[in-house]
Coordinates of C-alpha atoms in Angstrom, one line a residue:
X1 CA -34.4 -14.6 10.0
X2 CA -31.5 -16.4 8.5
X3 CA -30.3 -15.1 5.1
X4 CA -28.6 -18.4 4.2
X5 CA -32.0 -20.2 4.0
X6 CA -33.7 -17.6 1.8
X7 CA -34.3 -18.3 -1.9
X8 CA -32.2 -16.2 -4.2
X9 CA -34.0 -15.0 -7.3
X10 CA -32.0 -15.3 -10.5
X11 CA -32.9 -13.1 -13.5
X12 CA -35.0 -15.0 -16.0
X13 CA -33.1 -16.0 -19.1
X14 CA -34.7 -15.3 -22.4
X15 CA -36.0 -18.4 -24.1
X16 CA -34.9 -19.6 -27.5
X17 CA -38.0 -18.3 -29.1
X18 CA -37.4 -14.8 -27.8
X19 CA -33.9 -14.8 -29.1
X20 CA -35.1 -16.0 -32.5
X21 CA -37.7 -13.2 -32.6
X22 CA -35.1 -10.6 -31.8
X23 CA -32.9 -11.8 -34.7
X24 CA -35.9 -11.9 -37.0
X25 CA -36.8 -8.3 -36.1
X26 CA -33.2 -7.2 -36.5
X27 CA -32.8 -8.8 -39.9
X28 CA -36.2 -7.4 -41.0
X29 CA -35.2 -3.9 -40.0
X30 CA -31.9 -4.2 -41.9
X31 CA -33.8 -5.5 -45.0
X32 CA -36.4 -2.7 -44.9
X33 CA -33.7 0.0 -44.5
X34 CA -31.8 -1.4 -47.5
X35 CA -35.0 -1.4 -49.6
X36 CA -35.8 2.2 -48.5
X37 CA -32.3 3.3 -49.5
X38 CA -32.4 1.4 -52.8
X39 CA -35.8 3.0 -53.7
X40 CA -35.2 6.6 -52.6
X41 CA -31.5 7.3 -52.3
X42 CA -29.7 5.0 -54.8
X43 CA -28.7 6.9 -58.0
X44 CA -30.3 4.8 -60.7
X45 CA -28.9 6.8 -63.6
X46 CA -27.1 10.1 -64.5
X47 CA -27.1 12.1 -67.7
X48 CA -27.3 15.4 -69.4
X49 CA -30.4 17.0 -71.0
X50 CA -30.3 20.0 -73.3
X51 CA -33.0 22.4 -74.3
X52 CA -34.8 25.6 -73.7
X53 CA -35.9 26.2 -70.1
X54 CA -39.7 26.6 -70.1
X55 CA -40.1 27.4 -66.4
X56 CA -38.5 27.0 -63.0
X57 CA -40.7 27.5 -59.9
X58 CA -40.7 26.9 -56.1
X59 CA -43.9 25.2 -55.0
X60 CA -45.3 22.8 -52.5
X61 CA -47.8 22.6 -49.6
X62 CA -45.5 21.4 -46.8
X63 CA -42.1 21.0 -48.4
X64 CA -41.3 23.9 -50.8
X65 CA -39.3 22.4 -53.7
X66 CA -37.9 23.8 -57.0
X67 CA -39.5 22.2 -60.1
X68 CA -38.7 22.9 -63.7
X69 CA -39.4 21.9 -67.3
X70 CA -36.9 21.9 -70.2
X71 CA -38.2 21.7 -73.8
X72 CA -35.6 19.6 -75.6
X73 CA -34.8 20.2 -79.2
X74 CA -35.6 17.6 -81.8
X75 CA -38.9 16.8 -83.5
X76 CA -40.7 13.6 -84.3
X77 CA -43.4 13.4 -86.8
X78 CA -46.7 12.3 -85.4
X79 CA -49.1 11.4 -88.1
X80 CA -49.1 13.3 -91.3
X81 CA -48.5 16.9 -90.2
X82 CA -48.0 16.7 -86.5
X83 CA -44.8 17.7 -84.7
X84 CA -44.0 16.6 -81.1
X85 CA -41.5 18.3 -78.8
X86 CA -39.8 16.6 -75.9
X87 CA -40.2 17.8 -72.4
X88 CA -38.0 17.0 -69.4
X89 CA -39.5 17.7 -66.0
X90 CA -37.1 17.9 -63.1
X91 CA -36.6 19.0 -59.5
X92 CA -33.7 21.0 -58.1
X93 CA -32.4 20.7 -54.5
X94 CA -29.7 23.3 -54.6
X95 CA -30.9 26.9 -54.0
X96 CA -28.2 28.6 -56.1
X97 CA -28.8 26.4 -59.1
X98 CA -32.6 27.0 -58.8
X99 CA -32.0 30.8 -58.6
X100 CA -29.9 30.7 -61.8
X101 CA -32.7 28.7 -63.6
X102 CA -35.5 31.0 -62.3
X103 CA -33.6 34.1 -63.5
X104 CA -32.9 32.8 -66.9
X105 CA -36.1 31.2 -68.1
X106 CA -36.2 30.9 -71.9
X107 CA -32.4 30.4 -72.1
X108 CA -30.8 27.3 -73.5
X109 CA -29.3 25.0 -70.9
X110 CA -27.3 21.8 -70.7
X111 CA -28.3 20.3 -67.3
X112 CA -26.6 17.4 -65.5
X113 CA -29.1 15.3 -63.6
X114 CA -29.4 12.2 -61.3
X115 CA -32.3 9.8 -61.6
X116 CA -33.7 8.0 -58.6
X117 CA -36.2 5.1 -58.6
X118 CA -38.6 7.0 -56.3
X119 CA -39.4 10.5 -55.0
X120 CA -39.3 11.8 -51.5
X121 CA -41.4 14.9 -50.6
X122 CA -38.4 17.1 -49.4
X123 CA -36.5 16.4 -52.7
X124 CA -39.2 17.2 -55.2
X125 CA -42.0 15.8 -57.3
X126 CA -39.7 14.3 -60.0
X127 CA -37.3 11.4 -59.8
X128 CA -34.9 13.5 -62.0
X129 CA -32.8 15.8 -59.8
X130 CA -30.7 18.5 -61.5
X131 CA -27.4 18.9 -59.7
X132 CA -25.3 20.9 -62.1
X133 CA -25.6 23.5 -64.9
X134 CA -23.1 22.6 -67.5
X135 CA -23.7 25.4 -70.0
X136 CA -26.2 28.3 -70.4
X137 CA -26.7 30.5 -73.4
X138 CA -29.4 33.1 -74.3
X139 CA -31.8 32.1 -77.1
X140 CA -31.9 34.4 -80.1
X141 CA -35.4 35.8 -80.5

């Protein structure tokens, strides 16, 4: 058999539609990744909250996270004789910060936090993540 007369097979080139679809998929993945980052990892706001630490606990079914509640000072009249306190619920991702909070429940804290647009299970239940203790002082009882 003569090799010069055999038909040589060329790899099939992708059509224009296949190239278009690859670009559409690539752009879609980039857009979805940006939206995910924007919703769950972009820091929307930062601030400081002050008040008496009501509780700090570690809880969760699959992801054990630290959660806490700060009772802020300040009152607002609600109706004729009602008084309303402000509560700040937060999550903590740092073990050492969480241990300080859990060991000093009832103390007065100034806590720095970051606010995210959404929550992820391994970060906590709250969109407010405490990342720093600015001051702590014992409450007079």
